CSV table of C-alpha atoms and ligand atoms in Angstrom, one decimal:
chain,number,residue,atom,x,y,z
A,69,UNK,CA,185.5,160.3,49.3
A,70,UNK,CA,187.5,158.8,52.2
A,71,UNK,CA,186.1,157.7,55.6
A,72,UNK,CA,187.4,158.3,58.6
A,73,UNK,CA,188.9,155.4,60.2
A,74,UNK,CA,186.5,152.4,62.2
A,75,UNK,CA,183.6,153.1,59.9
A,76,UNK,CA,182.8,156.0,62.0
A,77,UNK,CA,179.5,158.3,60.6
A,78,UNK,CA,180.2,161.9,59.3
A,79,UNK,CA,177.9,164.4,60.8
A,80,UNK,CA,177.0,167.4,59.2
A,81,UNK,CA,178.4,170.0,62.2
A,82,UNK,CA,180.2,169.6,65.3
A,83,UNK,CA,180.1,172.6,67.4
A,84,UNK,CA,182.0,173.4,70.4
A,85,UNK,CA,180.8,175.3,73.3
A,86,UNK,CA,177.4,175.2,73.9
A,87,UNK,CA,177.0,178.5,75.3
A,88,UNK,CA,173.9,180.4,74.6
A,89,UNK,CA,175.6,181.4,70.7
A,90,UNK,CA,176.2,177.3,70.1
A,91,UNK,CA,173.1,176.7,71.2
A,92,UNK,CA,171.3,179.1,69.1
A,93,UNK,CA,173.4,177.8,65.9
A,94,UNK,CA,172.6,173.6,66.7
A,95,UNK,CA,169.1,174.6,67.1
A,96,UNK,CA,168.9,176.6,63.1
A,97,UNK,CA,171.0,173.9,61.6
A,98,UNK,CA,168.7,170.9,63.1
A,99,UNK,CA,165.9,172.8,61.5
A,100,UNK,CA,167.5,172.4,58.3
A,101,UNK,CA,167.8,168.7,58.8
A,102,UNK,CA,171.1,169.1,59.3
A,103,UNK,CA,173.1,166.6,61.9
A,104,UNK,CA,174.9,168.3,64.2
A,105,UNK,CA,176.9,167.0,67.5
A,106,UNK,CA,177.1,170.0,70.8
A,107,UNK,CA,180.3,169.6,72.9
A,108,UNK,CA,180.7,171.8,76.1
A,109,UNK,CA,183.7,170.9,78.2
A,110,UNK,CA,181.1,171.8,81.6
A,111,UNK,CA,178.7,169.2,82.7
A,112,UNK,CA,175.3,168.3,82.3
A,113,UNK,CA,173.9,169.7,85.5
A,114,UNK,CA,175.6,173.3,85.2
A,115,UNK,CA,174.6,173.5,81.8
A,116,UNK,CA,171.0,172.4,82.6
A,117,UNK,CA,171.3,174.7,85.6
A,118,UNK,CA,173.5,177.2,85.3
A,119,UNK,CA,174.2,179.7,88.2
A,120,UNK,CA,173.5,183.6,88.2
A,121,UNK,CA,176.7,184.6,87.0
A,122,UNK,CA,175.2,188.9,87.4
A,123,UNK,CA,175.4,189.4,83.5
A,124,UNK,CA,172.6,191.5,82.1
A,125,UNK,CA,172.2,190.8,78.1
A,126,UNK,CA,170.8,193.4,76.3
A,127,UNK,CA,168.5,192.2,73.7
A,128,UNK,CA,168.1,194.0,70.2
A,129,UNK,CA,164.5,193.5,69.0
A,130,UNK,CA,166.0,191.2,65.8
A,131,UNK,CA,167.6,188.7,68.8
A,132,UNK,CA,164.7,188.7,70.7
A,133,UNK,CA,162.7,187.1,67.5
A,134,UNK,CA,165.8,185.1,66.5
A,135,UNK,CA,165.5,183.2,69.7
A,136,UNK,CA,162.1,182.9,69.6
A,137,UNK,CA,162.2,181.7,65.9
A,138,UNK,CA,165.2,179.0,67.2
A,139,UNK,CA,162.4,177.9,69.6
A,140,UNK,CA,164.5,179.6,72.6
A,141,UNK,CA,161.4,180.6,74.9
A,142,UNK,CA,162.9,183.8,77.2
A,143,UNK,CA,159.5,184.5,79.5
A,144,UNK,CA,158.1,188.3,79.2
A,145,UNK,CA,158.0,188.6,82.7
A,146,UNK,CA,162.0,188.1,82.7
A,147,UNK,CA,162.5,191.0,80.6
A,148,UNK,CA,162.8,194.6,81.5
A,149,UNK,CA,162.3,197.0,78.9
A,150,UNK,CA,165.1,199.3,77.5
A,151,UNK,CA,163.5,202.8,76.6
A,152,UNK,CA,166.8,205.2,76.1
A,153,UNK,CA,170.4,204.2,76.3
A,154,UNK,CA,172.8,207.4,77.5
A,155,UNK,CA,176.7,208.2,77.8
A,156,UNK,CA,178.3,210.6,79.8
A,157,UNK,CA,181.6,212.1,80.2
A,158,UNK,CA,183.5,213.1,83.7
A,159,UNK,CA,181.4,215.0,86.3
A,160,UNK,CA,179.7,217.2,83.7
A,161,UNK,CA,175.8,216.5,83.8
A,162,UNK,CA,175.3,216.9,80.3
A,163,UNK,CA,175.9,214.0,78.2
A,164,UNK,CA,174.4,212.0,75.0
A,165,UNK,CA,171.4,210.1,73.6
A,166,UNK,CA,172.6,206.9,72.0
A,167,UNK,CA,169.4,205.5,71.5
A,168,UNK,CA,166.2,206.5,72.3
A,169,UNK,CA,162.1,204.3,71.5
A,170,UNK,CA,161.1,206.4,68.5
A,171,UNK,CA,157.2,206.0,69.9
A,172,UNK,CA,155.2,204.9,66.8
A,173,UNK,CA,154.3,201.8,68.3
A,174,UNK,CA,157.9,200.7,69.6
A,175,UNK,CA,158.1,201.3,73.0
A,176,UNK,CA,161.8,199.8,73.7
A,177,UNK,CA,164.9,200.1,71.8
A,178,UNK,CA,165.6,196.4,73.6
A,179,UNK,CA,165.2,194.8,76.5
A,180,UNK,CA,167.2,193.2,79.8
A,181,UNK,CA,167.3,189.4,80.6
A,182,UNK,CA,169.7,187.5,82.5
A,183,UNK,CA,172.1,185.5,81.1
A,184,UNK,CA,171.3,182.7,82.8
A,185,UNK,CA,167.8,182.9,82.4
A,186,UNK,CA,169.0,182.6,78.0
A,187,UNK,CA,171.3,180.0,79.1
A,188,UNK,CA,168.5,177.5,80.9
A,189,UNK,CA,166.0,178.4,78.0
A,190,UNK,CA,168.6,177.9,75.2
A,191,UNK,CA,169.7,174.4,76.9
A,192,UNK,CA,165.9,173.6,77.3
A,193,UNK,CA,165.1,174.4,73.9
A,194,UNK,CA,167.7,171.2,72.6
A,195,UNK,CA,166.3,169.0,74.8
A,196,UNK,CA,164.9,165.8,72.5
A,197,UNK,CA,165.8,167.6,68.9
A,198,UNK,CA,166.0,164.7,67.0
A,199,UNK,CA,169.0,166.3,65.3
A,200,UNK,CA,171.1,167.2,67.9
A,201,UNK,CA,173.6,165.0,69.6
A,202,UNK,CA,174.9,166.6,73.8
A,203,UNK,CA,178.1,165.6,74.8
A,204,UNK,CA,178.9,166.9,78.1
A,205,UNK,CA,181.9,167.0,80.6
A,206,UNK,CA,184.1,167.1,77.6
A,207,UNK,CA,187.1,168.9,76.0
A,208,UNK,CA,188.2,169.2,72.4
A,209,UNK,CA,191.8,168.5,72.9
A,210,UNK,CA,193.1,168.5,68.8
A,211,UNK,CA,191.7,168.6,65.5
A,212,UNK,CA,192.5,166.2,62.6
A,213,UNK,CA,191.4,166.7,58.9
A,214,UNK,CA,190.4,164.1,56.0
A,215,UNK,CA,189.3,164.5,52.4
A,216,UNK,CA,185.9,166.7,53.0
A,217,UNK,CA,185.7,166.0,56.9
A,218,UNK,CA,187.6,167.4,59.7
A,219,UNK,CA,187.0,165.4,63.3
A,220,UNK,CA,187.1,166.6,67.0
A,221,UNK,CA,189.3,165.2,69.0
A,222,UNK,CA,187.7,164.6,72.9
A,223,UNK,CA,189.9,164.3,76.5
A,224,UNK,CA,188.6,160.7,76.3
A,225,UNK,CA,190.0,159.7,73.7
A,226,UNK,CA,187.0,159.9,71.1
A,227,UNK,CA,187.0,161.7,68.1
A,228,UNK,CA,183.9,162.8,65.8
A,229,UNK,CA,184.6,163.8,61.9
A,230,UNK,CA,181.8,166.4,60.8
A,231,UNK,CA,181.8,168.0,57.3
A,232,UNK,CA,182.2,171.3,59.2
A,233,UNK,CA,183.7,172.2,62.6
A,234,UNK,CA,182.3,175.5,64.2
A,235,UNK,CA,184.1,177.0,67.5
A,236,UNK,CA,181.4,178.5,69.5
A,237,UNK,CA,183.6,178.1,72.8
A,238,UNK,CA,183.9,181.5,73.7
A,239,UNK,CA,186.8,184.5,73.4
A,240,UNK,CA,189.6,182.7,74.7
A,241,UNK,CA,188.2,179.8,72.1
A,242,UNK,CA,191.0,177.0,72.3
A,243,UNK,CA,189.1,175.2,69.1
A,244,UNK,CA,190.2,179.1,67.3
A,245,UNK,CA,194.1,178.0,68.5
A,246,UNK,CA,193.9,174.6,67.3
A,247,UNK,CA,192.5,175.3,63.9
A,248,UNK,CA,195.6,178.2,63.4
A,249,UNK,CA,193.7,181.1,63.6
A,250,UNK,CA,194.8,184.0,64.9
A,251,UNK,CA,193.9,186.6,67.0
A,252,UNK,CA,194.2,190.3,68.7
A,253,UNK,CA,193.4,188.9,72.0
A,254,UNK,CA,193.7,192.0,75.0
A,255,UNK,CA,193.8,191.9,78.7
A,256,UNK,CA,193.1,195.1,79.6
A,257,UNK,CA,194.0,194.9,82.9
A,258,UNK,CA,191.0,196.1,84.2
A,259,UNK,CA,188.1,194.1,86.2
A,260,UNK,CA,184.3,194.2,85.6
A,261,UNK,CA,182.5,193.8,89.1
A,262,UNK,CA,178.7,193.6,88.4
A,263,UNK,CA,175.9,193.4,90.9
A,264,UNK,CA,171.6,194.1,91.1
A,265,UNK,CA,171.0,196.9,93.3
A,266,UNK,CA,167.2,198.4,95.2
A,267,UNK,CA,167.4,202.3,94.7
A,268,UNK,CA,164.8,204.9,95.6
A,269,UNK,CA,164.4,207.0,92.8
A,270,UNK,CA,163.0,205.3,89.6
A,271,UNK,CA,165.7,204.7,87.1
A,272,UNK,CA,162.9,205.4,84.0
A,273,UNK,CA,164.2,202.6,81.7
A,274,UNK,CA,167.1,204.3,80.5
A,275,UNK,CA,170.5,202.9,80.6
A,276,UNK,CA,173.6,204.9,81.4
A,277,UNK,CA,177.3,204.4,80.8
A,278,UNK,CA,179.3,207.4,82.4
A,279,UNK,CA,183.3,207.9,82.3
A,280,UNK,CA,185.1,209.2,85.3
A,281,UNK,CA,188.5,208.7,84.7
A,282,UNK,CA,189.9,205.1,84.7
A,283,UNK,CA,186.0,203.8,86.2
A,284,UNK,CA,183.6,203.7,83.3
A,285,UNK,CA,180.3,202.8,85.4
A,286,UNK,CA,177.2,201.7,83.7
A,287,UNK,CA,173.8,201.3,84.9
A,288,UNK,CA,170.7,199.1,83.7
A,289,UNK,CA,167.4,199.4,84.5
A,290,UNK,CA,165.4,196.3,85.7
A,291,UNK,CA,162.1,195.4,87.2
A,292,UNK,CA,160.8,198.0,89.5
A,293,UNK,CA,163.5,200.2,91.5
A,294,UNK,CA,166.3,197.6,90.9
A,295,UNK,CA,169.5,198.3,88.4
A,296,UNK,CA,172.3,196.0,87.8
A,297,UNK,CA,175.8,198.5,88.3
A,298,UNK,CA,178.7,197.5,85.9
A,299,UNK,CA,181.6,198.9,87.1
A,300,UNK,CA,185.0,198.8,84.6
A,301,UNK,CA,187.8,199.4,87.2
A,302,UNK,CA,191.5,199.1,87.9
A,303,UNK,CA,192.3,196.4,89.7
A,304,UNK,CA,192.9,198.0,93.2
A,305,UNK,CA,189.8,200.1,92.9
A,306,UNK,CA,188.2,196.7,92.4
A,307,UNK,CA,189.8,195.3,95.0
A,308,UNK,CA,189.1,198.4,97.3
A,309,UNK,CA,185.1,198.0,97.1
A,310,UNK,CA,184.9,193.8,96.9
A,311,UNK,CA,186.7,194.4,100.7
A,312,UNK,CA,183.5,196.5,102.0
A,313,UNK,CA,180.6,195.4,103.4
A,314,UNK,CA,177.2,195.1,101.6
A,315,UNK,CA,176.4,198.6,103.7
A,316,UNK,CA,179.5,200.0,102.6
A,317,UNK,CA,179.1,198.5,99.0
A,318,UNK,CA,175.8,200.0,99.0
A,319,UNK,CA,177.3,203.6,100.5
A,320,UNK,CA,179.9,203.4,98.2
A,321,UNK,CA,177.6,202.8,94.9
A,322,UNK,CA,175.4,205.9,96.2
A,323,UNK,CA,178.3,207.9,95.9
A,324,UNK,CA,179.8,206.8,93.0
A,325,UNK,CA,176.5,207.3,90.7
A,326,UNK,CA,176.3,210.9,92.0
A,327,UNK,CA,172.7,209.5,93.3
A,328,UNK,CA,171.3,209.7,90.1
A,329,UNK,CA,168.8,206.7,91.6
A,330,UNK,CA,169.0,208.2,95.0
A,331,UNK,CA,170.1,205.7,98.0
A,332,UNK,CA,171.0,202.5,96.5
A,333,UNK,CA,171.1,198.7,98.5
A,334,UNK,CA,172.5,195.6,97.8
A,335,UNK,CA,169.8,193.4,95.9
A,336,UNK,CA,172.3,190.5,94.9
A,337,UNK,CA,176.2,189.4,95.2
A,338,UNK,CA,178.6,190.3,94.1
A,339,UNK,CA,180.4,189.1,90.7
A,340,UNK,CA,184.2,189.9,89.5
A,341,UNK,CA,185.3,189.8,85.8
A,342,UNK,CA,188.8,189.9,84.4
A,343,UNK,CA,188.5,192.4,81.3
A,344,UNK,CA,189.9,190.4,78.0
A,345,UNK,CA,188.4,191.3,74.5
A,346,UNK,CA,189.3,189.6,71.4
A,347,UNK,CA,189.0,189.6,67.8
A,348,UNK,CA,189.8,186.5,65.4
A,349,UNK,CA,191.4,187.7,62.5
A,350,UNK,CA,190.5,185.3,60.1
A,351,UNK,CA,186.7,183.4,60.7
A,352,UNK,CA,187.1,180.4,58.4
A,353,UNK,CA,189.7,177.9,57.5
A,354,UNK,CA,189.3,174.4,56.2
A,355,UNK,CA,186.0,173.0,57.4
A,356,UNK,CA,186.1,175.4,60.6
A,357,UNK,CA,184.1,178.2,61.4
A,358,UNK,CA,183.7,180.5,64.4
A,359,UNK,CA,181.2,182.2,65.2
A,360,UNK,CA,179.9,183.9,68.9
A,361,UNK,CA,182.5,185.7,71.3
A,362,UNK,CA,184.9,183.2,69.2
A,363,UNK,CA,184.7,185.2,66.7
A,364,UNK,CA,184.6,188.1,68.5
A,365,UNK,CA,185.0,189.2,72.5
A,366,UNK,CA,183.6,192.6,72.5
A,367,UNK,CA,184.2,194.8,75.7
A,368,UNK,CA,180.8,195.2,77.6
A,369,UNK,CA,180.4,198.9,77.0
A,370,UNK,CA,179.0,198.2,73.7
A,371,UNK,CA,176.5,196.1,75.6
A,372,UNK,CA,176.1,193.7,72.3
A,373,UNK,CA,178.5,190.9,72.6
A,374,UNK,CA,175.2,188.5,72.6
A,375,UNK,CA,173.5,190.6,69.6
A,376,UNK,CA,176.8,190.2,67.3
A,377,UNK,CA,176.9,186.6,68.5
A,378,UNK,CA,173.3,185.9,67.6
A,379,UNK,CA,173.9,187.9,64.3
A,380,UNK,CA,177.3,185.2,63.4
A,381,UNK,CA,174.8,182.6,63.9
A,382,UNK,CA,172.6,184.5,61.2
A,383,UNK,CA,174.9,185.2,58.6
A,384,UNK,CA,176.5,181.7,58.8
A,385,UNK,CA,173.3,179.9,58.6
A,386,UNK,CA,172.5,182.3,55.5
A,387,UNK,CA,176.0,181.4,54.3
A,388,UNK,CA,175.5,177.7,54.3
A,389,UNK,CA,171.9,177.4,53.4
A,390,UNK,CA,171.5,179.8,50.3
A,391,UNK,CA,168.1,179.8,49.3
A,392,UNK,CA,166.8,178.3,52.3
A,393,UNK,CA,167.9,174.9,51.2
A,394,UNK,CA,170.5,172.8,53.2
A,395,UNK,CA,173.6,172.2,50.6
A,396,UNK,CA,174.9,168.3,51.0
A,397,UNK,CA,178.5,169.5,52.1
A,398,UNK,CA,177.7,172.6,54.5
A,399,UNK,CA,182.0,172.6,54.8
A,400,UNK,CA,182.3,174.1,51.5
A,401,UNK,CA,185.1,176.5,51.2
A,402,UNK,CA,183.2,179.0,49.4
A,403,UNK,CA,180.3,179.0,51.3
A,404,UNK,CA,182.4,179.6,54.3
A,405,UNK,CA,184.0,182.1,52.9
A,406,UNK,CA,181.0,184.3,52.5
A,407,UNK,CA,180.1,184.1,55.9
A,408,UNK,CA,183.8,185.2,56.7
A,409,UNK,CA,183.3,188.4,54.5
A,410,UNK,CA,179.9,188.9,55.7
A,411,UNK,CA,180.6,189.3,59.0
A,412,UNK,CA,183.7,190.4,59.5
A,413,UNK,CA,182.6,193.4,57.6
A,414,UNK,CA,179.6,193.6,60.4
A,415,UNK,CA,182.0,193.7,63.4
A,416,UNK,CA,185.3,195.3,62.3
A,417,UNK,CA,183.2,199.5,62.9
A,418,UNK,CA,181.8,198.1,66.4
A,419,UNK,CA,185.3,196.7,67.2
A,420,UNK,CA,187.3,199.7,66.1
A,421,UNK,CA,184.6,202.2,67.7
A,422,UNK,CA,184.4,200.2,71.2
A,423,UNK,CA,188.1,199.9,70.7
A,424,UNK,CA,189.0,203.9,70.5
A,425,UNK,CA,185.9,204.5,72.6
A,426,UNK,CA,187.6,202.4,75.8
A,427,UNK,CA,190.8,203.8,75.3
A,428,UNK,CA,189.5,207.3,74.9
A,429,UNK,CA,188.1,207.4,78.1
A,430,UNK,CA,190.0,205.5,80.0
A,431,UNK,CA,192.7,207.9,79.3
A,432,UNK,CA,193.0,210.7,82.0
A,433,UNK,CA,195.5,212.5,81.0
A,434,UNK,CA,194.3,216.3,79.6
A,435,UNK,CA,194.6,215.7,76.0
A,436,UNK,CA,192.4,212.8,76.3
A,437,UNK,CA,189.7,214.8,78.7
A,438,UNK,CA,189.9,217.6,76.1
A,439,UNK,CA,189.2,214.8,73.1
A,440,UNK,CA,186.6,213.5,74.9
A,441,UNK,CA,184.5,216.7,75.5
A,442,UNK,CA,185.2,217.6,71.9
A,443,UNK,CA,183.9,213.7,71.2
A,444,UNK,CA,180.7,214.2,72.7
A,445,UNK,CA,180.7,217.9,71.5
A,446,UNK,CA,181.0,216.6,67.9
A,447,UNK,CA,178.6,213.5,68.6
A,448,UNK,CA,175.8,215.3,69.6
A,449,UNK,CA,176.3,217.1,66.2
A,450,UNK,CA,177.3,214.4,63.8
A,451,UNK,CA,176.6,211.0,65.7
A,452,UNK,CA,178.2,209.0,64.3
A,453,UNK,CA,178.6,206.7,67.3
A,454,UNK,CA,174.9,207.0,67.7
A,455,UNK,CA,174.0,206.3,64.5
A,456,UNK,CA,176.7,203.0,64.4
A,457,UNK,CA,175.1,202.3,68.3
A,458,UNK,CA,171.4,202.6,67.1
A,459,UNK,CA,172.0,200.7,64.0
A,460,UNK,CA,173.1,198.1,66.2
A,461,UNK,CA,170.2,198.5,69.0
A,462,UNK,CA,167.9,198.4,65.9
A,463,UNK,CA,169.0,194.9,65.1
A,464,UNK,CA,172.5,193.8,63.6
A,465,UNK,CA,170.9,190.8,62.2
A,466,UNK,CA,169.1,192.8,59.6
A,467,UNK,CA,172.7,194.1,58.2
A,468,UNK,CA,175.1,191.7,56.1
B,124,LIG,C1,180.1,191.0,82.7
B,124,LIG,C2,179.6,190.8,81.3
B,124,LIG,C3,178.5,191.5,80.9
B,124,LIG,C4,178.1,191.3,79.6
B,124,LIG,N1,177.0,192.0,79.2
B,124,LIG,C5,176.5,191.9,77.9
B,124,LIG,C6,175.4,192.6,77.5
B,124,LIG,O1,174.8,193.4,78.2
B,124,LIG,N2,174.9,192.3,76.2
B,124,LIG,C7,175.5,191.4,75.4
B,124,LIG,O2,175.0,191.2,74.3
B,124,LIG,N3,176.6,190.7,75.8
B,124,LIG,C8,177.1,190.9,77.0
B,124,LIG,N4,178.2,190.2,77.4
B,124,LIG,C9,178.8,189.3,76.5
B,124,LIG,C10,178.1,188.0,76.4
B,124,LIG,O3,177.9,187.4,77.7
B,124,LIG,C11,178.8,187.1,75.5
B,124,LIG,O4,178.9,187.7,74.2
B,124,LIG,C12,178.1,185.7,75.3
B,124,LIG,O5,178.0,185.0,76.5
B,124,LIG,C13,178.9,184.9,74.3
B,124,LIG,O6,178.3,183.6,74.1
B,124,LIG,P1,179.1,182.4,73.5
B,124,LIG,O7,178.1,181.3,73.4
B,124,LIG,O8,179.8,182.9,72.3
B,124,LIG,O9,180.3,182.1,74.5
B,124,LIG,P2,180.2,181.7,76.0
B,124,LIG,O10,179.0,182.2,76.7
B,124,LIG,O11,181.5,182.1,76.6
B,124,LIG,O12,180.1,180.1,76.0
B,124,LIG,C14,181.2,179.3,75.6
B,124,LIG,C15,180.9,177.8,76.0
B,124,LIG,O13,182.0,177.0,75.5
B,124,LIG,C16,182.4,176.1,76.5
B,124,LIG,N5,183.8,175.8,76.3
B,124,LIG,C17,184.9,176.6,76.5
B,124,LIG,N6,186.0,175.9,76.1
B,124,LIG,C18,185.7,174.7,75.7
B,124,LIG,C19,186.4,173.6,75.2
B,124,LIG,N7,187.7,173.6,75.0
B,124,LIG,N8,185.7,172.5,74.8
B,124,LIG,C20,184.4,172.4,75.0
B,124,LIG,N9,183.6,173.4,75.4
B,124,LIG,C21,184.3,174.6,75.8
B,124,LIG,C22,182.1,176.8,77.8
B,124,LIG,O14,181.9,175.8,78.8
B,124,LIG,C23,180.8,177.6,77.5
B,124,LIG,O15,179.6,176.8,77.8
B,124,LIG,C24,178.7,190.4,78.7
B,124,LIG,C25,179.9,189.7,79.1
B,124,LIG,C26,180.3,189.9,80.4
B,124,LIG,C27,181.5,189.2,80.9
């Protein structure tokens, strides 16, 4: 087989992005023995420490013992227990179970943690692998291909051949553009502000996602009397409350959740998202795989971008390891290929559900408010949505 040029050694994987999904994946390949270089185009120190950037995860059972099994050690203390996940529609008080703890033992259908707090744990957990190779403070610029190798291509100049070549660099992935695969990539105009509020009534562990015409506003329970608000929201509505005052904020909130959790405070600042979901629509081409919001950028509602990530990293480490064993050339085409099929059969029902879902009820216009009650009519009989939602909750990563 041809070398790359300059004698240069051919690892096993490159991945780029070493988000908490690349992280993950390096961590289950080294176990396997397998070499494996982690590029992030941020530096050390915001990797090591990464800021509170206000994202609640939700954590299905299976992730929770994925990470742990990785060796990603998420402290108990920094987890807040998920006991019933709700939707609502409009101003009407009646709306649906999702997911509910069965009892029997399970107490939670999940649980809460911050994304930083997976971030710092996942970047911990890398520290001194003796298969894993950091390079920080660096951008993949262009890819380049050989006989059984493809390489990165750094900003510096630098390149690194690896039998296989996994994007992991999140849903506007620019390792995705440079391999040629495409993508339904959509703005959708709206913004996501996110912040941790104190409230006086207890919020009972359940999570709540209501739809009031173009706002969908979510709430998660965390430690004591504290929620984290997700508020979907058209730009000047967005605008509109990141002008006010944390009183006003706080005033504002109240009224906005109806005071379901009675008088609400401001516990934290402030965060603003631009709303862009995505979906590759191929996962594998020669020697490159993504996997993580790469693969696919799921709109928040479905509160399991991080699950589906977690359960790419699964089914390609299945894919590429039959049998438990490491294969010698983990690029194979037809190993790839089964961790395409795998999972793109996984995610295409959350994507078109969260898809029509979103649209559904960000529609005001009477047709859609009539579909909508006749939605959750029809839910609470035939749930489907709950049963594809509580499927999920129950742990993606059991499900090819
Ligand atoms: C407000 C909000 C709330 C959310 N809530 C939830 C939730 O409740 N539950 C849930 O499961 N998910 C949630 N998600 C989604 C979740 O955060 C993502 O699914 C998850 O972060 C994806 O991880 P990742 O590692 O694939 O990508 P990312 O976290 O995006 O990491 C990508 C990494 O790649 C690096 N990178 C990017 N470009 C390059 C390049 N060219 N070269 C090198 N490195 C590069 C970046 O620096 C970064 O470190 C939420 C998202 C948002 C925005």
């Amino acid at each position: 087989m041809p070398q790359p040029a300059g004698g240069i050694a051919i690892k096993d994987v490159v991945i780029v992005g070493a988000g908490p999904v690349g992280l993950c994946l390096a961590l289950e390949l080294a176990a396997l023995d397998l070499s494996v270089t982690l590029i992030d185009a941020a530096p050390y120190t915001a990797l090591a420490s990464p800021g509170d950037d206000g994202r609640e995860i939700a954590l299905t059972h299976a992730s929770r013992e994925q990470l742990a099994a990785a060796g990603i050690d998420i402290p108990a203390d920094q987890m807040a227990p998920i006991r019933e996940a709700r939707l609502y529609n409009g101003d009407r008080p009646r709306g649906m179970t999702l997911a509910r703890a069965r009892g029997e033992g399970q107490d939670r259908i999940g649980q809460l943690v911050a994304n930083h707090v997976i971030r710092r744990a996942a970047f911990e957990a890398v520290q001194g692998v003796e298969h894993i190779e950091l390079v920080t403070g660096r951008r993949v610029n262009a890819l380049g291909a050989g006989a059984g190798w493809r390489s990165v291509w750094l900003d510096d100049q630098s390149h690194i051949p690896a039998r296989l070549v996994v994007a992991a660099d999140g849903r506007l992935s620019a390792t995705r553009r440079l391999a040629g695969l495409s993508a339904q990539i959509h703005d959708t105009g709206q913004r996501l502000l996110v912040r941790r509020m104190a409230h006086a009534l207890p919020h009972r562990e359940v999570t709540w996602s209501w739809f009031t015409g173009e706002r969908g506003l979510a709430l998660l329970p965390l430690a004591g009397d504290t929620a984290s608000l997700v508020m979907t929201l058209p730009p000047h509505d967005a605008e509109r409350l990141k002008a006010l005052s944390s009183e006003a904020f706080a005033a504002e909130a109240t009224r906005l959740y109806q005071r379901s959790v009675g008088e609400m405070h401001c516990h934290d600042a402030l965060h603003d998202y631009p709303l862009t979901v995505s979906r590759a629509e191929h996962l594998v081409t020669d020697r490159v795989a993504l996997v993580g919001d790469a693969a696919v950028g799921l709109h928040p509602v479905t509160a399991h971008g991080f699950n589906v990530g977690l359960a790419s990293v699964r089914r390609l480490v299945e894919a590429l390891t039959p049998h438990d064993q490491a294969v010698e050339d983990v690029g194979m085409p037809a190993r790839l290929a089964v961790y395409a099929r795998h999972h793109q059969r996984a995610i295409l029902p959350l994507w078109h559900a969260s898809r029509a879902l979103v649209t559904l009820y960000g529609d005001t216009r009477p047709p859609s408010r009539l579909m909508r009650h006749l939605v959750l009519g029809a839910a609470r009989q035939a749930a489907p949505l709950q049963w594809l939602l509580e499927d999920y909750l129950a742990g993606p990563s059991s499900r090819r």
